[in-house]
Amino acid sequence: MPDARLLAGAITVLGASAAGLGVPAATPRPPEVTQTPTFDAPPHTLPEALRRWLDTAHHGLIQRAETACFVASGRLRVGRSPWLPVAYRTVHELGHSFAADITATWYGRPVLRAQDGFVDRRGVAAVRGEVTVGPGLDQSAVSFLWSEAILIPASWTLPGVTFKQIEADHVLVQVRSDADVAGPLSAHLRFDAETGLPRSFSVPWRARGSEGVDGAPWSVEYLDWSPAERGLAPTQSIVQWGDERRPWLRLRLQPPVLNVPVTDQLHQIRTLLESGEQG
C-alpha cells in the first residue's frame, strides 16, 4: 500500500476542481474463479480467539488457498488535502508477496495510478512513473502484506507464522526473520468481545518513507462484517498512522476472492523493482 506521502503528486493533478473529487471511484471487478473450493479442519494449536473467528465467519473450516485478491473503492488523503476518491486492488501470493494498485479518480475517471508491492523480500512503490525502493519499503510492505493476508485463514498455517493469545480479545502475531514467508513481523490482532470477529490489526512501528528512518505505529480497522459467499467478511477498512489524528485511507471492501491468477501482477512488481534498483 503506497505511503500517503508518495502520492503527494495527486494534489497537483486533482486540485483543479474540488467538485470532481466528490464523485466516487468505481470498485474494480474481482476476478472470476471456477475452481471448486476444498477445506481443512484447523490445527489444534490455534488460539481460542482464532478458533472463535473461524467458527463465526468460516463455519469452522479453513479453505485451501495459495493466492487471493482484494478489490475496493474509497477515499485517500495526503496531509491536509481533501479526500481523493480511489479504486483499489491487491493480489497476494499468500504470506509471500503482493501487488497493489491504487487509482485516484476525478469525476470518476482515472487520473493517477500508484503501484506498490513486495516480491523476493523487497518492497517497491511507483507513482507517476517514479519508482522508489529502499529498506523502509521492505519493512513497511511486510506489515501491509500481513494486514490483508491475515484475513485469509489459509495464511494462519504457513510455516514460520505463530500466534500467542495475550487476552481473550488480543492475539500476538509473529513471523520469524528466517521464515520462508515474509518477515519479520510482530503485530497485534484485537477482537470484538461480543462477536469474536477481528476489529483491528496493528504494529508498534512501521517505516514511513523509503529509508526506514522515520516511522510510527500503524493500524488497520476491520468494520461492518457482513455475509459473504462462504461466511462473513469485513466491508470497510480504515488505515491510520498512530501519530496522526485522522486516518489517511478509508475503503469499502468486497469479499476477498481466493485462488486467483497472480503471475502477471507480480511480474509487473518485479519489473518495477529491477528498474528501481538500477536507478
Coordinates of C-alpha atoms in Angstrom, one line a residue:
M1 CA 0.0 0.0 0.0
P2 CA 1.7 3.2 -1.1
D3 CA 2.6 5.7 1.7
A4 CA 0.3 8.7 1.5
R5 CA 3.4 10.9 1.1
L6 CA 4.4 9.1 -2.0
L7 CA 1.0 10.1 -3.5
A8 CA 1.5 13.8 -3.0
G9 CA 1.6 14.4 -6.7
A10 CA -2.1 13.7 -6.8
I11 CA -2.8 17.1 -5.2
T12 CA -1.4 18.8 -8.2
V13 CA -3.3 16.6 -10.6
L14 CA -6.6 16.7 -8.8
G15 CA -6.6 20.1 -7.2
A16 CA -8.1 21.9 -10.2
S17 CA -11.7 21.1 -9.3
A18 CA -13.0 20.1 -5.9
A19 CA -16.3 19.0 -7.5
G20 CA -14.5 16.2 -9.3
L21 CA -13.4 14.8 -6.0
G22 CA -16.9 14.3 -4.9
V23 CA -17.6 11.6 -7.5
P24 CA -16.8 8.2 -6.0
A25 CA -14.4 5.8 -7.8
A26 CA -15.9 2.6 -9.2
T27 CA -14.8 -0.6 -7.5
P28 CA -12.7 -2.8 -9.7
R29 CA -14.2 -6.0 -10.9
P30 CA -12.9 -9.0 -8.9
P31 CA -11.6 -12.0 -10.9
E32 CA -13.9 -14.9 -11.5
V33 CA -12.8 -18.3 -10.1
T34 CA -14.2 -21.6 -11.3
Q35 CA -12.1 -23.8 -9.1
T36 CA -14.2 -25.9 -6.6
P37 CA -13.1 -24.9 -3.1
T38 CA -11.7 -27.5 -0.7
F39 CA -11.5 -27.2 3.1
D40 CA -9.4 -28.5 6.0
A41 CA -10.1 -28.7 9.7
P42 CA -8.0 -26.2 11.7
P43 CA -4.9 -27.3 13.7
H44 CA -5.4 -27.8 17.4
T45 CA -2.7 -25.3 18.1
L46 CA -4.7 -22.3 17.1
P47 CA -5.5 -20.0 20.0
E48 CA -9.1 -19.7 21.1
A49 CA -9.7 -16.3 19.6
L50 CA -8.8 -17.6 16.1
R51 CA -10.9 -20.6 16.6
R52 CA -13.9 -18.5 17.5
W53 CA -13.3 -16.2 14.5
L54 CA -13.1 -19.3 12.3
D55 CA -16.3 -20.8 13.7
T56 CA -18.2 -17.5 13.4
A57 CA -17.0 -16.4 9.9
H58 CA -15.9 -19.6 8.2
H59 CA -18.0 -22.4 9.6
G60 CA -15.0 -23.7 11.5
L61 CA -13.1 -24.7 8.4
I62 CA -10.0 -23.4 6.5
Q63 CA -10.4 -23.1 2.8
R64 CA -7.3 -24.1 1.0
A65 CA -5.7 -21.1 -0.8
E66 CA -2.4 -20.0 -2.2
T67 CA -3.5 -16.7 -3.7
A68 CA -6.1 -14.0 -3.0
C69 CA -7.4 -10.8 -4.5
F70 CA -9.0 -7.8 -2.7
V71 CA -10.9 -5.0 -4.5
A72 CA -12.4 -1.9 -3.0
S73 CA -13.2 1.7 -3.6
G74 CA -12.8 4.5 -1.1
R75 CA -11.0 7.7 -0.2
L76 CA -7.4 8.7 0.4
R77 CA -6.0 11.9 1.8
V78 CA -2.5 13.4 1.6
G79 CA -1.6 15.6 4.6
R80 CA -4.3 18.2 4.9
S81 CA -5.6 17.6 1.4
P82 CA -9.2 16.9 0.5
W83 CA -10.2 13.3 0.4
L84 CA -9.4 11.8 -3.0
P85 CA -11.6 9.1 -4.5
V86 CA -9.7 5.9 -5.3
A87 CA -10.2 2.5 -6.8
Y88 CA -8.1 -0.2 -5.1
R89 CA -6.9 -3.7 -6.0
T90 CA -4.4 -6.1 -4.4
V91 CA -3.3 -9.6 -5.3
H92 CA -1.4 -11.9 -2.9
E93 CA 0.7 -15.0 -3.1
L94 CA -0.4 -15.6 0.5
G95 CA 2.3 -14.8 3.0
H96 CA 5.0 -14.3 0.4
S97 CA 4.3 -11.4 -2.0
F98 CA 1.7 -8.9 -3.1
A99 CA 1.0 -6.4 -5.8
A100 CA -1.2 -3.4 -5.1
D101 CA -2.8 -0.9 -7.4
I102 CA -4.4 2.4 -6.3
T103 CA -6.0 4.6 -8.9
A104 CA -7.1 8.1 -8.0
T105 CA -10.1 9.4 -10.0
W106 CA -11.6 12.8 -10.9
Y107 CA -15.2 12.9 -11.9
G108 CA -15.0 9.1 -11.8
R109 CA -12.2 8.9 -14.4
P110 CA -8.7 7.6 -13.6
V111 CA -6.1 10.3 -13.4
L112 CA -3.3 9.0 -11.3
R113 CA -2.1 5.4 -10.6
A114 CA 0.1 4.2 -7.8
Q115 CA 1.6 0.7 -7.6
D116 CA 3.5 -1.0 -4.9
G117 CA 4.4 -4.5 -3.9
F118 CA 6.6 -6.9 -2.2
V119 CA 8.5 -9.7 -4.1
D120 CA 11.6 -11.6 -3.2
R121 CA 11.7 -9.9 0.2
R122 CA 11.9 -6.5 -1.4
G123 CA 9.4 -3.7 -1.4
V124 CA 8.9 -1.2 -4.2
A125 CA 6.5 1.7 -5.0
A126 CA 5.8 3.6 -8.2
V127 CA 3.8 6.8 -8.5
R128 CA 3.5 8.8 -11.8
G129 CA 6.4 6.9 -13.3
E130 CA 8.8 7.5 -10.3
V131 CA 10.0 4.2 -8.8
T132 CA 11.1 4.1 -5.2
V133 CA 13.0 1.3 -3.4
G134 CA 14.7 1.1 0.0
P135 CA 14.8 -0.6 3.3
G136 CA 11.8 1.4 4.6
L137 CA 9.7 0.0 1.8
D138 CA 11.0 -3.5 2.5
Q139 CA 9.8 -3.2 6.2
S140 CA 6.6 -1.4 5.6
A141 CA 5.5 -3.8 2.9
V142 CA 5.7 -6.8 5.3
S143 CA 3.2 -5.1 7.7
F144 CA 0.8 -4.3 4.9
L145 CA 1.0 -7.8 3.4
W146 CA 0.0 -9.4 6.7
S147 CA -2.7 -6.9 7.4
E148 CA -4.6 -8.3 4.4
A149 CA -3.3 -11.9 4.4
I150 CA -4.4 -12.4 8.0
L151 CA -8.0 -12.2 6.8
I152 CA -7.5 -15.4 4.8
P153 CA -7.3 -18.4 7.3
A154 CA -5.1 -20.3 4.9
S155 CA -2.3 -17.9 5.9
W156 CA -2.5 -18.9 9.5
T157 CA -0.9 -22.3 9.0
L158 CA 2.0 -21.2 6.8
P159 CA 5.4 -22.2 8.2
G160 CA 7.0 -19.6 10.5
V161 CA 3.7 -17.9 11.5
T162 CA 2.9 -18.2 15.2
F163 CA 0.1 -16.9 17.4
K164 CA 0.0 -16.2 21.1
Q165 CA -3.2 -15.3 22.9
I166 CA -2.5 -12.4 25.3
E167 CA -6.1 -11.8 26.4
A168 CA -9.4 -13.1 25.4
D169 CA -9.7 -10.4 22.7
H170 CA -6.0 -9.9 21.9
V171 CA -3.6 -12.2 19.9
L172 CA 0.0 -11.5 19.1
V173 CA 1.0 -12.5 15.6
Q174 CA 4.7 -13.2 14.9
V175 CA 6.8 -14.2 11.9
R176 CA 10.4 -15.1 12.3
S177 CA 13.0 -13.3 10.3
D178 CA 14.3 -16.6 8.9
A179 CA 10.9 -17.9 8.0
D180 CA 10.1 -18.9 4.4
V181 CA 7.3 -16.3 4.4
A182 CA 7.5 -12.5 4.5
G183 CA 9.0 -11.3 7.8
P184 CA 9.9 -10.4 10.4
L185 CA 6.7 -9.3 11.9
S186 CA 5.3 -8.6 15.4
A187 CA 1.6 -7.5 15.1
H188 CA -1.4 -7.3 17.3
L189 CA -4.9 -8.6 16.4
R190 CA -7.7 -7.3 18.5
F191 CA -11.2 -8.8 18.5
D192 CA -14.7 -7.6 19.3
A193 CA -15.6 -9.2 22.6
E194 CA -19.3 -9.6 21.6
T195 CA -18.9 -11.0 18.1
G196 CA -15.5 -12.6 18.2
L197 CA -14.6 -11.0 14.9
P198 CA -11.3 -9.0 14.4
R199 CA -11.6 -5.3 14.8
S200 CA -8.0 -4.2 14.2
F201 CA -4.5 -5.3 13.1
S202 CA -1.7 -3.1 14.3
V203 CA 2.1 -2.9 14.5
P204 CA 4.0 -0.8 17.1
W205 CA 6.2 0.7 14.4
R206 CA 6.0 0.9 10.6
A207 CA 8.5 2.6 8.4
R208 CA 7.3 5.8 6.7
G209 CA 9.4 6.6 3.6
S210 CA 12.0 4.6 1.7
E211 CA 14.9 5.0 4.1
G212 CA 13.3 3.4 7.1
V213 CA 14.5 6.1 9.5
D214 CA 11.1 7.7 10.1
G215 CA 8.2 5.7 11.3
A216 CA 5.2 5.4 13.6
P217 CA 2.6 3.0 15.0
W218 CA 0.2 1.9 12.2
S219 CA -3.2 0.2 12.3
V220 CA -6.0 -1.2 10.1
E221 CA -9.5 -1.4 11.4
Y222 CA -11.9 -4.0 10.0
L223 CA -15.5 -2.9 10.2
D224 CA -19.0 -3.9 9.3
W225 CA -18.6 -7.7 8.9
S226 CA -21.3 -8.9 6.6
P227 CA -22.4 -12.1 4.9
A228 CA -20.2 -13.2 2.0
E229 CA -20.3 -16.3 -0.3
R230 CA -18.9 -18.6 2.3
G231 CA -19.2 -16.8 5.6
L232 CA -18.5 -13.3 6.8
A233 CA -16.1 -10.7 5.6
P234 CA -15.4 -7.0 6.6
T235 CA -16.9 -4.5 4.2
Q236 CA -14.9 -1.4 5.4
S237 CA -11.4 -0.8 6.5
I238 CA -9.7 2.3 7.9
V239 CA -5.9 2.8 7.8
Q240 CA -4.2 5.2 10.2
W241 CA -0.8 6.2 11.4
G242 CA -0.6 6.3 15.2
D243 CA 0.9 9.8 15.3
E244 CA -1.9 11.3 13.2
R245 CA -5.3 12.4 14.4
R246 CA -7.2 11.2 11.3
P247 CA -7.0 8.1 9.1
W248 CA -5.4 8.5 5.6
L249 CA -7.3 5.7 3.8
R250 CA -10.9 4.5 4.0
L251 CA -12.0 1.6 1.9
R252 CA -15.3 -0.1 1.0
L253 CA -14.3 -3.7 0.6
Q254 CA -15.6 -6.6 -1.5
P255 CA -15.1 -10.1 -0.1
P256 CA -11.7 -11.5 -1.0
V257 CA -11.5 -13.9 -3.9
L258 CA -9.2 -16.9 -3.4
N259 CA -7.1 -18.9 -5.7
V260 CA -6.9 -16.3 -8.5
P261 CA -4.1 -15.9 -11.1
V262 CA -1.4 -13.5 -9.8
T263 CA 1.6 -14.2 -12.0
D264 CA 1.2 -11.2 -14.3
Q265 CA 0.7 -8.7 -11.5
L266 CA 3.7 -10.0 -9.5
H267 CA 5.8 -9.9 -12.7
Q268 CA 5.0 -6.2 -13.0
I269 CA 6.2 -5.6 -9.5
R270 CA 9.5 -7.5 -10.2
T271 CA 10.0 -5.3 -13.3
L272 CA 9.4 -2.2 -11.2
L273 CA 11.8 -3.5 -8.6
E274 CA 14.5 -4.1 -11.1
S275 CA 14.0 -0.6 -12.5
G276 CA 14.3 1.0 -9.1
E277 CA 17.4 -1.0 -8.2
Q278 CA 19.1 0.1 -11.4
G279 CA 18.4 3.7 -10.5

